[in-house]
Short mmCIF file of C-alpha atoms in Angstrom, two decimals:
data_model
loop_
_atom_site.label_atom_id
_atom_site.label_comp_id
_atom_site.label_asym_id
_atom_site.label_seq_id
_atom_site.Cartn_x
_atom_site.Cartn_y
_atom_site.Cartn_z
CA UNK C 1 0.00 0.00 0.00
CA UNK C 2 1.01 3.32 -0.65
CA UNK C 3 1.02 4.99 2.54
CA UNK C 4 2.38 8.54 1.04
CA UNK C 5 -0.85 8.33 -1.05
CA UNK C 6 -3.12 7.53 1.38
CA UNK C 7 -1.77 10.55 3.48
CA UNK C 8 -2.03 13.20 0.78
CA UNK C 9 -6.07 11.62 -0.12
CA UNK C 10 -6.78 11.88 3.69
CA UNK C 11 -5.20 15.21 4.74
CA UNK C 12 -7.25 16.95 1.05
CA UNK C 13 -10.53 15.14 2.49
CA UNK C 14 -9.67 16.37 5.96
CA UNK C 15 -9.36 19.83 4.84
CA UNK C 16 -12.44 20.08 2.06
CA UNK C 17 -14.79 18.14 5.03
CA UNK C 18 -17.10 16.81 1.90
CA UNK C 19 -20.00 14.04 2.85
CA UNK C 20 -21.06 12.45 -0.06
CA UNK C 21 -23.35 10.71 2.47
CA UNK C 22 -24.96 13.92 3.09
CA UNK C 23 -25.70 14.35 -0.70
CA UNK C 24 -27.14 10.81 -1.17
CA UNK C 25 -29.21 10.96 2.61
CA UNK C 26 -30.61 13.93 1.08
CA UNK C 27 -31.83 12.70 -1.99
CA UNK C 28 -33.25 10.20 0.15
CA UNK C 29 -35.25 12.46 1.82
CA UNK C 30 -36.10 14.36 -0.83
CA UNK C 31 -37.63 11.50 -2.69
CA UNK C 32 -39.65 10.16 0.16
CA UNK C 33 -40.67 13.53 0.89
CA UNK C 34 -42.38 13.75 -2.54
CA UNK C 35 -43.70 10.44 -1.91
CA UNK C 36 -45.15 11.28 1.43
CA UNK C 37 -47.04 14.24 0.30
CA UNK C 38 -48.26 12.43 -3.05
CA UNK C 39 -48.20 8.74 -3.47
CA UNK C 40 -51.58 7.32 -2.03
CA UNK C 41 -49.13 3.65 -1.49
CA UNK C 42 -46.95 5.46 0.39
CA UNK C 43 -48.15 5.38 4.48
CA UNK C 44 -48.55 9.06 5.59
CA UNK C 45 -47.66 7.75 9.16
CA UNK C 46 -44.68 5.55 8.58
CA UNK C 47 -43.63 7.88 6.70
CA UNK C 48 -43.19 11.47 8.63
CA UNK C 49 -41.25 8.65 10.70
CA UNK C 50 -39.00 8.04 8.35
CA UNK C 51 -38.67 11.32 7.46
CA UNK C 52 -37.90 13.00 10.85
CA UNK C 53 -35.13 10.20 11.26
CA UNK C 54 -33.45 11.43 8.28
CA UNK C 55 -33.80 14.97 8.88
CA UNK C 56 -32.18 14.33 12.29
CA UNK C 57 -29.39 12.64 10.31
CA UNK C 58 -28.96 15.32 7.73
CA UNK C 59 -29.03 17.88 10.17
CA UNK C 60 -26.14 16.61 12.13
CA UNK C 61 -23.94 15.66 9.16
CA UNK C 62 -24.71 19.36 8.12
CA UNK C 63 -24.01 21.19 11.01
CA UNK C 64 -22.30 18.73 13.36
CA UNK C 65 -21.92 21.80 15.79
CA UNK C 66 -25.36 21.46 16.64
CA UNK C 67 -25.57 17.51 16.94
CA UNK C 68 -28.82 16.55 19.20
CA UNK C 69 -29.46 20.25 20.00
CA UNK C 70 -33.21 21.01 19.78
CA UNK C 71 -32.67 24.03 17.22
CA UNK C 72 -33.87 23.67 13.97
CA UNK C 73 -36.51 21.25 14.45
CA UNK C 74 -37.58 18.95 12.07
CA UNK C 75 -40.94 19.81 13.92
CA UNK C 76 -40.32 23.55 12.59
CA UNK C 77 -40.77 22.06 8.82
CA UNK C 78 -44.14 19.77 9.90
CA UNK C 79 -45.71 23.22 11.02
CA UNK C 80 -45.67 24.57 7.69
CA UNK C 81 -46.51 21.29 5.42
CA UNK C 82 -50.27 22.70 5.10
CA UNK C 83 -49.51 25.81 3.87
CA UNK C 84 -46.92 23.87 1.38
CA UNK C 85 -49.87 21.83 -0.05
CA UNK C 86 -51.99 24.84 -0.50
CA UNK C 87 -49.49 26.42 -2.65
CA UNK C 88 -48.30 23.54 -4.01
CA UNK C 89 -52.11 22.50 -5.51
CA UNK C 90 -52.24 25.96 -6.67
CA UNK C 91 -49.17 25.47 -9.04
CA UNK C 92 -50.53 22.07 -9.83
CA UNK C 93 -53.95 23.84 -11.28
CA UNK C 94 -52.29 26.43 -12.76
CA UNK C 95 -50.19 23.86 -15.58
CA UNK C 96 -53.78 21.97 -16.01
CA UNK C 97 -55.59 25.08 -16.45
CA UNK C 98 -52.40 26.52 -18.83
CA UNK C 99 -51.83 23.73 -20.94
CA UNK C 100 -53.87 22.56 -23.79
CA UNK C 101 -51.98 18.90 -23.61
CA UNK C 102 -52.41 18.40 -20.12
CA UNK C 103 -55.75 15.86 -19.71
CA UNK C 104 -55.69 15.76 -16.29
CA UNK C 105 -54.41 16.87 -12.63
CA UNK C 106 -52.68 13.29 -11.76
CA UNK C 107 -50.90 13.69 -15.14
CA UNK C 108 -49.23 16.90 -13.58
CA UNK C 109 -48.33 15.60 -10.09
CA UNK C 110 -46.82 12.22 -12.34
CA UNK C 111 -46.03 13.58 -15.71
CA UNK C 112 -44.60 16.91 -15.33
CA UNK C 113 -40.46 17.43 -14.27
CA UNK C 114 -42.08 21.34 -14.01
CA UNK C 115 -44.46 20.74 -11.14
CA UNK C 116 -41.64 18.28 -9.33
CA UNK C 117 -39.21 20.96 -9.54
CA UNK C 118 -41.80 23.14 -8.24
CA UNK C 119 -42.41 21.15 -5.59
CA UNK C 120 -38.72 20.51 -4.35
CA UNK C 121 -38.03 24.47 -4.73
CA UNK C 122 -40.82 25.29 -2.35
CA UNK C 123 -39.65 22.61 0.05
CA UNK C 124 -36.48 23.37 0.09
CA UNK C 125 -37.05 26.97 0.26
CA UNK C 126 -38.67 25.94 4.05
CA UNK C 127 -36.14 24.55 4.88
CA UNK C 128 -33.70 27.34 3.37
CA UNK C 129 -35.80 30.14 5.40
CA UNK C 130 -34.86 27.82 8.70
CA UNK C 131 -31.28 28.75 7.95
CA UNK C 132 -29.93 24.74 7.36
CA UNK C 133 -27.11 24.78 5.43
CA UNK C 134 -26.74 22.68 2.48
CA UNK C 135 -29.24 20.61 2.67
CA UNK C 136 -31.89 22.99 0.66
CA UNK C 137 -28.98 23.34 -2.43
CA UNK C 138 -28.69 19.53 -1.95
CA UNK C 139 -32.69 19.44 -2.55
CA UNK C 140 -32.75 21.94 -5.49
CA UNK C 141 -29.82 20.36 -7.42
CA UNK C 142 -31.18 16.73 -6.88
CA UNK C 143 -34.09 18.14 -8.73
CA UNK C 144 -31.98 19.64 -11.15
CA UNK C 145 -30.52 16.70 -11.61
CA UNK C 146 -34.01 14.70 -12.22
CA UNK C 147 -35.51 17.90 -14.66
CA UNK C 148 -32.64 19.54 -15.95
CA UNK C 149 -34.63 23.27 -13.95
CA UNK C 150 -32.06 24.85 -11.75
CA UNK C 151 -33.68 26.94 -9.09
CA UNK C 152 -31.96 28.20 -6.54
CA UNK C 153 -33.93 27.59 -2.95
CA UNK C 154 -33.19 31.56 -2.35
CA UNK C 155 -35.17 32.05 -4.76
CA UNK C 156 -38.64 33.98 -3.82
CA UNK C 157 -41.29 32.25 -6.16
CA UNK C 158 -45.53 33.79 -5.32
CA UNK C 159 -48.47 31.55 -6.03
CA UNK C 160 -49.66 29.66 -9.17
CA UNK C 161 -46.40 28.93 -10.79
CA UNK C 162 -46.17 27.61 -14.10
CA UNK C 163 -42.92 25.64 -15.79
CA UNK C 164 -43.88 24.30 -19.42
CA UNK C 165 -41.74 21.73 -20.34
CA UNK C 166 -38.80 22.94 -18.62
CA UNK C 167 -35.27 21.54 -19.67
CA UNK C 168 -32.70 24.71 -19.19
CA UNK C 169 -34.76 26.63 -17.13
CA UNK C 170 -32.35 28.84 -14.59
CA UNK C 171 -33.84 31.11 -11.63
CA UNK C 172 -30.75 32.50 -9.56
CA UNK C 173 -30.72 33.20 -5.57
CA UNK C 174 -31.95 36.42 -5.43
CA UNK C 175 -34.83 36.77 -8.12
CA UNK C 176 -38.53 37.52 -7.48
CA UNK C 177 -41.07 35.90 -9.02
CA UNK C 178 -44.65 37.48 -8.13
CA UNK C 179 -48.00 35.63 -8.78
CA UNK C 180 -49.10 33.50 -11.08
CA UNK C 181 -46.43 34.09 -13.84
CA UNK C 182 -45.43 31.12 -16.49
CA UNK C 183 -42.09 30.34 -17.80
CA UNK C 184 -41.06 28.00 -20.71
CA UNK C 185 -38.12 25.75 -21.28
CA UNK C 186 -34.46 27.69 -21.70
CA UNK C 187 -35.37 30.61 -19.59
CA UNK C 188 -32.65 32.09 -17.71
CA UNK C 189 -33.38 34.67 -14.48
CA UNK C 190 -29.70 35.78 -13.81
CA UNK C 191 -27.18 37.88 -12.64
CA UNK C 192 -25.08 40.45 -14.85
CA UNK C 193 -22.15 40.28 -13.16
CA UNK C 194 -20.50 37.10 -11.23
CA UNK C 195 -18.73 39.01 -9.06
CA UNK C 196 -17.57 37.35 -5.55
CA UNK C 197 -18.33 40.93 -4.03
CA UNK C 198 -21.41 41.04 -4.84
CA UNK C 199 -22.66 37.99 -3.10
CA UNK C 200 -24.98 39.78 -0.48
CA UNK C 201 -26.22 42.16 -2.91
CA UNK C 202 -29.76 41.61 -5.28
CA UNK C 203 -28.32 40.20 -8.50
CA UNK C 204 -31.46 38.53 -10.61
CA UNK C 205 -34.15 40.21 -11.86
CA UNK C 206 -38.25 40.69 -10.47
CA UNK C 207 -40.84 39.17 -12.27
CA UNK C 208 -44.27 40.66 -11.81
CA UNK C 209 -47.44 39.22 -11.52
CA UNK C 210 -48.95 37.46 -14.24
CA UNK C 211 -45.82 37.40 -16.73
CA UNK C 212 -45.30 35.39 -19.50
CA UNK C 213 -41.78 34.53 -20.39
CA UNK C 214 -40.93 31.92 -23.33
CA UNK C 215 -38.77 29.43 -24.55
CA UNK C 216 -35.07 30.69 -24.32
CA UNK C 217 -35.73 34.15 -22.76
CA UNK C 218 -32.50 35.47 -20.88
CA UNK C 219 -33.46 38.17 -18.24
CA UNK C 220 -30.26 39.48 -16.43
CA UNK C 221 -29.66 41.90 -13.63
CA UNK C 222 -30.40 42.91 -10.02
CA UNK C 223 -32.12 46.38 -11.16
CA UNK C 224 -34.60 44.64 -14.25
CA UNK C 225 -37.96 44.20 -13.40
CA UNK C 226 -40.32 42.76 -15.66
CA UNK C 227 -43.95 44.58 -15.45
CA UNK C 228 -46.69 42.93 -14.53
CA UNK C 229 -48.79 41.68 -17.21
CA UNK C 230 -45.65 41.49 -19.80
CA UNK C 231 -45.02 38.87 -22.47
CA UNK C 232 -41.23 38.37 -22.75
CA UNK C 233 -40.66 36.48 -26.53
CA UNK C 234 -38.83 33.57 -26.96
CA UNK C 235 -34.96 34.29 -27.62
CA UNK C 236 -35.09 38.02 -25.99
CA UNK C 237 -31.69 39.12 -23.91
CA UNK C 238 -33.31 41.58 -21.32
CA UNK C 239 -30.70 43.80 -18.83
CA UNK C 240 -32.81 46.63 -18.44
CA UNK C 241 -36.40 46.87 -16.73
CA UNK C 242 -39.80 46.43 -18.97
CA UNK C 243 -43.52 48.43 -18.37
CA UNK C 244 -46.45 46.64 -17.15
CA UNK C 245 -48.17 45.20 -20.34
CA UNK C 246 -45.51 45.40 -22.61
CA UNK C 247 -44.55 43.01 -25.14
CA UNK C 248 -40.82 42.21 -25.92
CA UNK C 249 -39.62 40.62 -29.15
CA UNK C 250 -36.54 39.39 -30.51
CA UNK C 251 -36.07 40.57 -34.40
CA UNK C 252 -34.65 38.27 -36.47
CA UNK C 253 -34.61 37.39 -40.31
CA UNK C 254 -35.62 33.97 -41.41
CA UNK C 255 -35.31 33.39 -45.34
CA UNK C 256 -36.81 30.10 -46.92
CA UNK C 257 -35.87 29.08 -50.41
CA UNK C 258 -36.57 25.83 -52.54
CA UNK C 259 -33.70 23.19 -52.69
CA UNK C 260 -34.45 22.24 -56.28
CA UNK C 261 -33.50 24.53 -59.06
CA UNK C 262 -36.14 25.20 -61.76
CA UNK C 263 -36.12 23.99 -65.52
CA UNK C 264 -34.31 27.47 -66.68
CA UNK C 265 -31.91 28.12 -64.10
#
């Protein structure tokens, strides 16, 4: 055995602290949390069980400085699981009532990585407001992972909630996303400058109620707020702010012409 190797792996693990444990737990829990609030096979009972178990485990491997402490209680994230379901049915009928191709609302709660990245966003975002660290990122990205729809549990994200489709879809730590507002696949909410300074500063943009943002829409920028009532076209790059009820276009030139050459040419 190499011994010098083993000393140089352990002192870099030592000094990085990393539990992939952690990461995997959490998916854990983040699966059987979905389960537990949807699935009619899974046992309600058995499982808040299960689930308290592992957010005791999490918890400690998170912050090991408060191992068996009573702060940050996993009874602190039970109190709020009815107003979760409230908003989370209220996304759910807003992508039936939204979509044409939805037939009905089981087919969102199964069918749609929009609504489940919805839902892990707005659980995580509990748990994010209870000041646990990592485990809401650890949440988000396993959804991320799942949907390919990055949002950041920072995020602040108002009722009815609509993600069509979804693949690509970025929403950074600091935007605002008002009421019932609908999003398509490709849209990115970011900041215009990555700065390491500007870390405890707004950096994404507002989006006010009842916005309409599709496919491939980039909105940029602390300052830019998108009016309410706006339609933001697909392929738009947005760094300033938009008036209520405007609609935003991107120009472009698209030229069709036959492959086959006629008789005379």
């Amino acid at each position: 055995m190499d011994i010098n190797l083993v000393n140089v792996i352990n002192q870099h693990k030592a000094s990085i602290k990393v539990s992939l444990t952690l990461k995997e737990e959490s998916q854990q829990f983040t699966k059987l949390l979905f389960k537990a609030f949807y699935d009619c096979d899974t046992d309600a009972h058995k499982a808040l069980q299960d689930l308290e178990h592992l957010f005791v485990k999490i918890r400690n491997r998170a912050c090991p400085e408060i191992k068996d402490k009573p702060c940050k209680r996993w009874e602190d994230f039970k109190d709020k699981i009815p107003d979760l379901y409230a908003s989370l049915k209220m996304d759910a009928e807003a992508i039936y009532n939204n979509d044409p191709a939805s037939q009905s609302i089981e087919e969102i709660y199964l069918a749609y990585p929009g609504f489940f990245a919805i839902s892990i966003y707005r659980m995580a975002r509990v748990f994010y407001q209870l000041n646990l660290p990592l485990i809401p990122r650890l949440m988000t990205e396993y959804a991320h992972s799942v949907t390919g729809i990055d949002i950041h549990p920072g995020a602040q994200i108002g009722a009815s909630f609509f993600i069509d489709h979804g693949t690509g879809v970025v929403i950074g730590e600091t935007t605002t996303i008002k009421d019932s507002v609908k999003i398509y696949q490709g849209v990115t909410l970011g900041a215009l400058t990555i700065k390491k300074q500007y870390q405890n500063t707004k950096r994404h943009p507002t989006i006010e109620d009842h916005v309409t943002i599709y496919a491939n829409a980039t909105i940029l920028g602390g300052d830019t707020v998108i009016g309410t009532g706006s339609v933001i076209g697909g392929n738009t790059w947005l760094t300033k702010s938009v008036p209520s009820h405007s609609v935003v276009t991107h120009n472009h030139q698209i030229e069709i012409f036959s492959k086959i050459k006629k008789a005379d040419e």
